[in-house]
mmCIF file of C-alpha atoms and ligand atoms in Angstrom:
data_model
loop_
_atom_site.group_PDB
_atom_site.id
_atom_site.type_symbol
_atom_site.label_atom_id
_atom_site.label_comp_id
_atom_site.label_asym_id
_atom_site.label_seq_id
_atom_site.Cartn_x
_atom_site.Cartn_y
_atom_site.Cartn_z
ATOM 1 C CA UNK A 512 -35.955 23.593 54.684
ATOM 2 C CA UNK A 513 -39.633 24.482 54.661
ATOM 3 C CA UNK A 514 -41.719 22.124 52.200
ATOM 4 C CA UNK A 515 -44.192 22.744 49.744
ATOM 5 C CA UNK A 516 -47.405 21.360 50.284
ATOM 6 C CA UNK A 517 -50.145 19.880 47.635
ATOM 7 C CA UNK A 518 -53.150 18.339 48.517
ATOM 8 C CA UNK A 519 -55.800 16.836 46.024
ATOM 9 C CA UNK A 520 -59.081 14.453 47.052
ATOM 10 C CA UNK A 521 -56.932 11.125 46.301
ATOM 11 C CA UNK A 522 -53.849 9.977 43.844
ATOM 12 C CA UNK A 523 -54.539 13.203 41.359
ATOM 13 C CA UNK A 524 -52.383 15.521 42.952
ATOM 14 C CA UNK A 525 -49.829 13.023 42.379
ATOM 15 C CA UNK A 526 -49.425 14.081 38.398
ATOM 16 C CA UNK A 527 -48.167 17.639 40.103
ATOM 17 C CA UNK A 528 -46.108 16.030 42.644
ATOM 18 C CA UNK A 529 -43.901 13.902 39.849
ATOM 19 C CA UNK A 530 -43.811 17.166 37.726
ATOM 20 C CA UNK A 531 -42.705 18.997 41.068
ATOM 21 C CA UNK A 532 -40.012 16.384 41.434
ATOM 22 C CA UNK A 533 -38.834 16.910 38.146
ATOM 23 C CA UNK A 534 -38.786 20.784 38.350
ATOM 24 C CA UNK A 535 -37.808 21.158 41.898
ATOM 25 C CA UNK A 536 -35.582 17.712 42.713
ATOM 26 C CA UNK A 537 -34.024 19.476 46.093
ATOM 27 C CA UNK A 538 -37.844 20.664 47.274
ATOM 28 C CA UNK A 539 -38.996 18.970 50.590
ATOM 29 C CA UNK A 540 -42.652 18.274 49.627
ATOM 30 C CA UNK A 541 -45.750 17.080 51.457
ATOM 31 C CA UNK A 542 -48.999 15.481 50.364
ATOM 32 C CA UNK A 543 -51.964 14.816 51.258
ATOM 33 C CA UNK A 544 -55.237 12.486 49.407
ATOM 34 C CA UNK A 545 -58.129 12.931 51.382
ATOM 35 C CA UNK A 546 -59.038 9.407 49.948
ATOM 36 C CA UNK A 547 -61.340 8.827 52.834
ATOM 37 C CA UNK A 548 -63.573 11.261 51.019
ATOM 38 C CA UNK A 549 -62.625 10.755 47.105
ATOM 39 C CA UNK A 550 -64.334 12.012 44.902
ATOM 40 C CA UNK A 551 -64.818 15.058 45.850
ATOM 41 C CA UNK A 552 -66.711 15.853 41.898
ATOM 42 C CA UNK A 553 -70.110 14.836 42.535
ATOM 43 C CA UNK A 554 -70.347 16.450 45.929
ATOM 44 C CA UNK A 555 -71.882 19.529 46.476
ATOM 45 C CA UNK A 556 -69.725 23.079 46.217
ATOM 46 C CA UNK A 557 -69.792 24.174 49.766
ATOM 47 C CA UNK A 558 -69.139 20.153 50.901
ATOM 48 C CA UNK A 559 -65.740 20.401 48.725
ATOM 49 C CA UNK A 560 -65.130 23.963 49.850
ATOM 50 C CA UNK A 561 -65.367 22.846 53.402
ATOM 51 C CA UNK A 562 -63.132 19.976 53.010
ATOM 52 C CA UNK A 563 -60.451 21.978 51.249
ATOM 53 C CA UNK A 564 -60.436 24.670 53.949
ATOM 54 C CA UNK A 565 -59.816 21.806 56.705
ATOM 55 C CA UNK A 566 -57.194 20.446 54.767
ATOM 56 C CA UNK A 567 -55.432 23.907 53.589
ATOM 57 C CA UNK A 568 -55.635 24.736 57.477
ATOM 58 C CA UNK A 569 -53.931 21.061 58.810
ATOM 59 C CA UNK A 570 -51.274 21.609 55.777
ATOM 60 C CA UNK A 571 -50.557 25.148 57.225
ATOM 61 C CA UNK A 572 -49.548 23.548 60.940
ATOM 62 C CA UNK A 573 -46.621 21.895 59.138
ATOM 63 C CA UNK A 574 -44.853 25.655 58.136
ATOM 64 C CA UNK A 575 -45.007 25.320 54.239
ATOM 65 C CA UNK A 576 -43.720 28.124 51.796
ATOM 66 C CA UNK A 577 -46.807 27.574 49.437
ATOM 67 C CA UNK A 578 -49.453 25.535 49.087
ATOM 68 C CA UNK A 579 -50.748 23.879 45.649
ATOM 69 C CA UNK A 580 -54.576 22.648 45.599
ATOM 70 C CA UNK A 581 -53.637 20.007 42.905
ATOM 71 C CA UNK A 582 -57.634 19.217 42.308
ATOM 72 C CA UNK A 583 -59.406 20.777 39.655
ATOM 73 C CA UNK A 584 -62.849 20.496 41.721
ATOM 74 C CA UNK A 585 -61.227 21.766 44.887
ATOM 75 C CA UNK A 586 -59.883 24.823 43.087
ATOM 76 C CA UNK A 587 -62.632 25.703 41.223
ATOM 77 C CA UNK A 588 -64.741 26.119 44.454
ATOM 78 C CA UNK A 589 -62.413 26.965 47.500
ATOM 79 C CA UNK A 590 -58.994 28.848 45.986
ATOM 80 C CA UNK A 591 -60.737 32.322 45.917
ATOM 81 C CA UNK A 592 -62.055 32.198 49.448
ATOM 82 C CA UNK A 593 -58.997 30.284 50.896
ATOM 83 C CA UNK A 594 -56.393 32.777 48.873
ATOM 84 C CA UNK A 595 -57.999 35.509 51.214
ATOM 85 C CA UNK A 596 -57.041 34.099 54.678
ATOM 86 C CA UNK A 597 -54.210 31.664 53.912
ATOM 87 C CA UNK A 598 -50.891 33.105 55.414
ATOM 88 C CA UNK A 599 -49.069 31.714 52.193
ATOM 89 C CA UNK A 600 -49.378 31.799 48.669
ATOM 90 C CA UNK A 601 -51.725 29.045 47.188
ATOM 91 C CA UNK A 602 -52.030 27.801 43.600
ATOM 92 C CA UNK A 603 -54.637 26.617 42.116
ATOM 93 C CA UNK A 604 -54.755 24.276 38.610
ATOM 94 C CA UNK A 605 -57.102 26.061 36.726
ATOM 95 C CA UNK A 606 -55.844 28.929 35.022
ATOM 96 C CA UNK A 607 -52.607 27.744 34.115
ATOM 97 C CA UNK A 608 -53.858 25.038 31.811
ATOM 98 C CA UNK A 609 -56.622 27.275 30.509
ATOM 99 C CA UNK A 610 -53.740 29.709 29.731
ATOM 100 C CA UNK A 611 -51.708 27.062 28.015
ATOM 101 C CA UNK A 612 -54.282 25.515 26.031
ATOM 102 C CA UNK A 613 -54.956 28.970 24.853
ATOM 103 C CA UNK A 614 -51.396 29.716 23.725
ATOM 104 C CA UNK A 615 -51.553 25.596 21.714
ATOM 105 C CA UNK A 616 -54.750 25.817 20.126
ATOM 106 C CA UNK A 617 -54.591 26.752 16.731
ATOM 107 C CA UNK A 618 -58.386 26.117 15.252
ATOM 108 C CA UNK A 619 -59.313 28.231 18.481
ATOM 109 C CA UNK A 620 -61.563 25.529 19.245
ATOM 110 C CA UNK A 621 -60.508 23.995 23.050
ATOM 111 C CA UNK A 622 -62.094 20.706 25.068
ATOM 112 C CA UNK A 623 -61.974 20.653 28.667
ATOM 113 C CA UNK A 624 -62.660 17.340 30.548
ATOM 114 C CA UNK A 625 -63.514 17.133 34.316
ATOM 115 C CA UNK A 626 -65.525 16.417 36.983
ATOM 116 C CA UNK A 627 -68.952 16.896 37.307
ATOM 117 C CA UNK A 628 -68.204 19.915 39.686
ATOM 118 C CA UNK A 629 -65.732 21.630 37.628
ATOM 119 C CA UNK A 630 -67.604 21.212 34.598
ATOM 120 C CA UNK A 631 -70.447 23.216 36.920
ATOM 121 C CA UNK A 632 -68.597 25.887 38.067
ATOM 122 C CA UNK A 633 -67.649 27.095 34.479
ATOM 123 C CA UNK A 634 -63.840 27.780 36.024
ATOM 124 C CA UNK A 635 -62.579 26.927 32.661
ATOM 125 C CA UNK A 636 -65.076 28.082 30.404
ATOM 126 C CA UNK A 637 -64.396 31.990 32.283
ATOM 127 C CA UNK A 638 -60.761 31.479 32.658
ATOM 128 C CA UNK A 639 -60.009 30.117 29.015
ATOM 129 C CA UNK A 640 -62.971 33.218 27.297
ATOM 130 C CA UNK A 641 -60.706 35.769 29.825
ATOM 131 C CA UNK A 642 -57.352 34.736 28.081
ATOM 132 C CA UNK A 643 -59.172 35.302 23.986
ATOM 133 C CA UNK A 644 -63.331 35.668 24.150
ATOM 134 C CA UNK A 645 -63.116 34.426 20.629
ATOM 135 C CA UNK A 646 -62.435 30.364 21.973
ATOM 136 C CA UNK A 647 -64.882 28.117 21.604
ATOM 137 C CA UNK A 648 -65.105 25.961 24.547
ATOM 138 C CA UNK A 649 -66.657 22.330 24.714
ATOM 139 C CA UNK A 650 -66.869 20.953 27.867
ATOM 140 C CA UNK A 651 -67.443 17.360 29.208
ATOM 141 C CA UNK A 652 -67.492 15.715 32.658
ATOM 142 C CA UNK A 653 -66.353 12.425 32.723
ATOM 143 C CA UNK A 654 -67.437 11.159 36.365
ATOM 144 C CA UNK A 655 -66.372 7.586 35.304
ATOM 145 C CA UNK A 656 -62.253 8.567 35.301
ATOM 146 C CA UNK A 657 -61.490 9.475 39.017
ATOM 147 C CA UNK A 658 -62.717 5.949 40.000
ATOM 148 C CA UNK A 659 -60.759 3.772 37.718
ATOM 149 C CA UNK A 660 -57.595 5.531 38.633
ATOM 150 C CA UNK A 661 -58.420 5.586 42.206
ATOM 151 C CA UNK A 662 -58.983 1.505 41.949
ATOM 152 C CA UNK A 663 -55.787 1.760 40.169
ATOM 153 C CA UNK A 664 -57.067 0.203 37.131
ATOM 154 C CA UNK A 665 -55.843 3.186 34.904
ATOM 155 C CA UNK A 666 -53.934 1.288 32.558
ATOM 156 C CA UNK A 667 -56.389 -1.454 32.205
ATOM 157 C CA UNK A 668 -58.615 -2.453 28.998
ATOM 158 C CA UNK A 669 -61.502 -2.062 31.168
ATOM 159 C CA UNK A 670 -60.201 1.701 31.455
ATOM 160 C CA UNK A 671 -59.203 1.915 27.734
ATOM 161 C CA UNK A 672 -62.954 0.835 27.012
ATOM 162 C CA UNK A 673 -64.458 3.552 29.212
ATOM 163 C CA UNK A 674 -62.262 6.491 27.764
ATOM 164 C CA UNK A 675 -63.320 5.625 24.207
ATOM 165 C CA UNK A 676 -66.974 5.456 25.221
ATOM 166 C CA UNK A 677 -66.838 8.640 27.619
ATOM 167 C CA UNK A 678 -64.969 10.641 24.955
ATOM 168 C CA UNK A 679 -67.651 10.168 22.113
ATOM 169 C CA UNK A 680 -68.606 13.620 22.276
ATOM 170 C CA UNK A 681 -65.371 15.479 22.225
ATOM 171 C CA UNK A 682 -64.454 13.454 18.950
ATOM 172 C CA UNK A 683 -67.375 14.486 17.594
ATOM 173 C CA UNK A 684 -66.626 18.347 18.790
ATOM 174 C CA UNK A 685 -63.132 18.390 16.711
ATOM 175 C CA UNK A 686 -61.183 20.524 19.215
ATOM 176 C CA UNK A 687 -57.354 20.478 18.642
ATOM 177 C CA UNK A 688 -56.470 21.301 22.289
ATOM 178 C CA UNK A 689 -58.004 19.241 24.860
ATOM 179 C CA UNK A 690 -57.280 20.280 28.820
ATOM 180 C CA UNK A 691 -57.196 16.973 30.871
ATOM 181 C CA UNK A 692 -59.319 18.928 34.324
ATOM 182 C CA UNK A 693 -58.682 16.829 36.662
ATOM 183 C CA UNK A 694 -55.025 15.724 38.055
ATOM 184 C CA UNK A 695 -56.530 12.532 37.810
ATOM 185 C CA UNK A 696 -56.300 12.186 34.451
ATOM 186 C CA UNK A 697 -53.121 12.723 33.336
ATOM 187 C CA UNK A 698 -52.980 8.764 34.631
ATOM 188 C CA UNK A 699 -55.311 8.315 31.786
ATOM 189 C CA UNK A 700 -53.336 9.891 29.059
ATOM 190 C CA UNK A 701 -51.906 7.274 26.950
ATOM 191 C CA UNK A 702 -55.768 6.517 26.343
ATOM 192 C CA UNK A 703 -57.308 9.729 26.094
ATOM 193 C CA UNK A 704 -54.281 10.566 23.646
ATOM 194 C CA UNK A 705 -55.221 7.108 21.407
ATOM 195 C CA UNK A 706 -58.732 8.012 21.578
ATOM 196 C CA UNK A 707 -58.691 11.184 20.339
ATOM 197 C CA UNK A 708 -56.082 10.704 17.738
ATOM 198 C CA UNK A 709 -52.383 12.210 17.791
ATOM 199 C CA UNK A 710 -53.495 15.531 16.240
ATOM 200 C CA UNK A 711 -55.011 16.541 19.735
ATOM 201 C CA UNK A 712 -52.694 18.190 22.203
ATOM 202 C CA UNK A 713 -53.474 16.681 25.546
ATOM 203 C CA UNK A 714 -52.862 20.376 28.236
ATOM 204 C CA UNK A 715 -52.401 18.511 32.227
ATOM 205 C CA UNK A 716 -53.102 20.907 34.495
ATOM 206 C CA UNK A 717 -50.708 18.991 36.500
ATOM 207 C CA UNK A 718 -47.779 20.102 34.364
ATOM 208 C CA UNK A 719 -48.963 23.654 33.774
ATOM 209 C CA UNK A 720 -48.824 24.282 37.800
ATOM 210 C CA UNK A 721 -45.895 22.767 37.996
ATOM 211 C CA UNK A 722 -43.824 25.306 35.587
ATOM 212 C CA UNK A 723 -46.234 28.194 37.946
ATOM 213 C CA UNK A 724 -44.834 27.224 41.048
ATOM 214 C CA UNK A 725 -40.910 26.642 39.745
ATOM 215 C CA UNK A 726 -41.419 30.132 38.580
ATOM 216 C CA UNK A 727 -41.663 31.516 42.228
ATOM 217 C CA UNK A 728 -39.161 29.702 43.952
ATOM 218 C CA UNK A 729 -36.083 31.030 43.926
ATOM 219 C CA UNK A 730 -32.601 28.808 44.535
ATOM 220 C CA UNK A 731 -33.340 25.132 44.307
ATOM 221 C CA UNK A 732 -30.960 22.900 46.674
ATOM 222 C CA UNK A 733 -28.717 20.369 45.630
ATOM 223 C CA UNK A 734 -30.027 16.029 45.833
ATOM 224 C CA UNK A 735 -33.259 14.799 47.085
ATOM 225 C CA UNK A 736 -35.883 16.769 48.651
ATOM 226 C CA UNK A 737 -38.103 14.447 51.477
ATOM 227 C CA UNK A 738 -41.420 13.573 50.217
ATOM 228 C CA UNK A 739 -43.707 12.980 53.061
ATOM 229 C CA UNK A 740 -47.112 10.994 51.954
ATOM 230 C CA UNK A 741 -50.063 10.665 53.532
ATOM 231 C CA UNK A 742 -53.693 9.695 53.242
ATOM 232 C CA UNK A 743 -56.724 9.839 55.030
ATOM 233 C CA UNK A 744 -58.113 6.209 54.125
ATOM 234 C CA UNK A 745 -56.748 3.221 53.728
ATOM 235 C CA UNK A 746 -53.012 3.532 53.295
ATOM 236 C CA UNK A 747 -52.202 0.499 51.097
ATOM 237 C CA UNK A 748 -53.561 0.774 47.956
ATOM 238 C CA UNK A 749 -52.795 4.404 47.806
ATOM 239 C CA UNK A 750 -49.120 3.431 48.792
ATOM 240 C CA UNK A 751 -48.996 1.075 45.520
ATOM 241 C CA UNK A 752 -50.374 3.540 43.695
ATOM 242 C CA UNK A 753 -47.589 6.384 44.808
ATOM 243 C CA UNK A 754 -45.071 3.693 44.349
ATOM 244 C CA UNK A 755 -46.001 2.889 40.913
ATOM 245 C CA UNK A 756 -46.714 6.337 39.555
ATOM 246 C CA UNK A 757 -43.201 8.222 41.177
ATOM 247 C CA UNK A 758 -41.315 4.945 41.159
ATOM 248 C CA UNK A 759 -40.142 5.916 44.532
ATOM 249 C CA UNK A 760 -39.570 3.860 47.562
ATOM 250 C CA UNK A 761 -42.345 6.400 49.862
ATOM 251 C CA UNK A 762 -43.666 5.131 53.304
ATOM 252 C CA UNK A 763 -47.408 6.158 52.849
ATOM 253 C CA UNK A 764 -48.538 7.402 56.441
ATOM 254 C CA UNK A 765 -52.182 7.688 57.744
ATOM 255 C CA UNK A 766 -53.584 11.494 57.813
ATOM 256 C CA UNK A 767 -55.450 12.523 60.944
ATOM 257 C CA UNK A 768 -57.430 15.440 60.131
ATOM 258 C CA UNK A 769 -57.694 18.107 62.897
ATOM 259 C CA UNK A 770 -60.324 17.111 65.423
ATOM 260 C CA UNK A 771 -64.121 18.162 63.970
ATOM 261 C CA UNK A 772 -62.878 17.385 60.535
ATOM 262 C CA UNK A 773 -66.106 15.278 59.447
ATOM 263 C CA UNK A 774 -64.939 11.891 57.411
ATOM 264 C CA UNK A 775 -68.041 10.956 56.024
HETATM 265 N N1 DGL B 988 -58.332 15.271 41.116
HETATM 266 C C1 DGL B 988 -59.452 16.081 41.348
HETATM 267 C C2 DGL B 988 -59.669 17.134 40.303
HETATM 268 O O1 DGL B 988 -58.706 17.572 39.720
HETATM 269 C C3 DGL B 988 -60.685 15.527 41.989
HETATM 270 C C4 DGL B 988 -61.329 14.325 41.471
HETATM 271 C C5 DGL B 988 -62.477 13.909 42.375
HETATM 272 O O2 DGL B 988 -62.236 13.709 43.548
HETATM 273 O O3 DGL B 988 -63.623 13.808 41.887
HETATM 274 O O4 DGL B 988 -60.760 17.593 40.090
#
C-alpha cells in the first residue's frame, strides 16, 4: 500500500504523525526531520522554501498518496508554490487550525504562537481574518520553544520556566483560543495549558491536519500500518525522542537528501 508522507524541520511533525496513527492505524506512513537543518524559523523565506521543495521532491521518489508539510514555517512559505507542481495532493497546517480556532473562540479574540517566520508571513493572521474579519488576532513568536523540544527537554522545569516567561504577553492579551503554530509545540502543551490557565483552549495544528487528511482517504486497512523514520542529522537523539513521544519500538534511519541538497 502506498504511504503517506509528512515531513517537518525536526521532531514537530511528529504531533501529526501520532494523531495520524490514531486516525489512520492501517496507513503506511513515512517521515522525515530535516534535523540537520532545524530550525528552519529564523531562516530566511526563500532558504525554508528551498529546503521544503528538496524534501517534497525526495518524499515524492518513494510513490506517496499525499504529502503533509507538518511545519508551520515550511507551510507558510513553500505550500502555495509546491501545491502547483507536486503530482499529489499536499497539506499544509495552517488553515485548518486557523479554521478551528475560529469555530472555538467565543470572545472572538484568538492567539497564535509560532516561529519567528510564521509570525512574519502573517499566514494566520490572513487565514484566521478570511474565516470572520471581525477576529482579533494577537500574535507571538516564541523562538525559544523549537529548541527545548528539539534537546528533548520539553517536559523539563527549565522548559516550564521558559513558557511562563515567553507567554507574558498573550496573558496579558486575554484571548480564549490560543493556536499552538508550530507542530513543535503541542510537546509543550501541558505547560502552555498551566500557563495560560484552563479557560484557554489550546488549537494544535497537528490535530486539525490530522482530521483534514482522514477526511480524504477513503477505506482504512485493518492492523498496523509501517512507519518508516528518518532524519537527516544525528539519528539518536531523534530516535529517543520518536520513541518517547509514539511509544513505539521505530528504527530511526539516516536521510540522504538527493545529491545538491545543501546541509548547511
Ligand atoms: N515545526 C515547525 C513549525 O511548525 C518548525 C520549527 C522550526 O524549525 O523552527 O513551524
Amino acid at each position: 500500500m502506498r504511504p503517506i508522507a509528512v515531513l517537518d524541520s525536526g521532531v514537530g511533525g511528529l504531533t501529526v504523525v501520532k494523531q495520524l496513527l490514531a486516525e489512520l492505524p492501517g496507513v503506511p506512513l513515512v517521515y522525515v526531520g530535516d534535523t540537520a537543518r532545524t530550525p528552519y524559523g529564523p531562516r530566511p523565506a526563500e532558504e525554508v522554501r528551498a529546503f521544503t521543495e528538496q524534501i517534497v521532491k525526495h518524499l515524492c521518489t518513494l510513490d506517496p498518496t499525499r504529502i503533509v508539510i507538518a511545519c508551520n514555517t515550511a507551510t507558510a512559505v513553500a505550500l502555495d508554490a509546491i501545491a502547483q507542481w507536486c503530482p499529489v495532493p499536499v497539506h499544509g497546517v495552517i488553515v485548518p487550525g486557523a479554521r478551528a480556532a475560529v469555530r472555538a473562540t467565543r470572545s472572538g479574540r484568538i492567539g497564535v504562537i509560532g516561529t519567528e517566520g510564521t509570525m512574519r508571513s502573517r499566514a494566520y493572521d490572513v487565514a484566521i481574518r478570511a474565516c470572520d474579519a471581525r477576529i482579533t488576532v494577537q500574535t507571538l513568536a516564541c523562538p525559544a520553544f523549537v529548541p527545548l523540544v528539539e534537546e528533548g527537554a520539553y517536559a523539563s522545569d527549565q522548559a516550564r520556566g521558559i513558557v511562563e516567561e515567553v507567554l507574558v504577553p498573550m496573558i496579558a492579551a486575554r484571548v480564549d483560543t490560543l493556536i499552538l503554530g508550530c507542530t513543535h509545540y503541542p510537546f509543550l502543551a501541558p505547560a502552555i495549558q498551566q500557563v495560560m490557565g484552563s479557560d484557554v483552549q489550546l488549537i494544535s495544528s497537528a490535530t486539525e491536519v490530522a482530521h483534514e487528511v482522514r477526511s480524504h482517504v477513503g477505506h482504512v486497512p485493518e492492523g498496523t500500518g509501517v512507519l518508516d523514520v528518518s532524519c537527516t542529522g544525528e539519528v539518536a537523539p531523534f530516535e529517543a525522542i520518536v520513541r518517547r513521544w509514539l511509544d513505539v519500538d521505530v528504527v530511526v534511519r539516516h536521510c540522504v537528501l538527493p545529491e545538491g541538497v545543501r546541509m548547511d
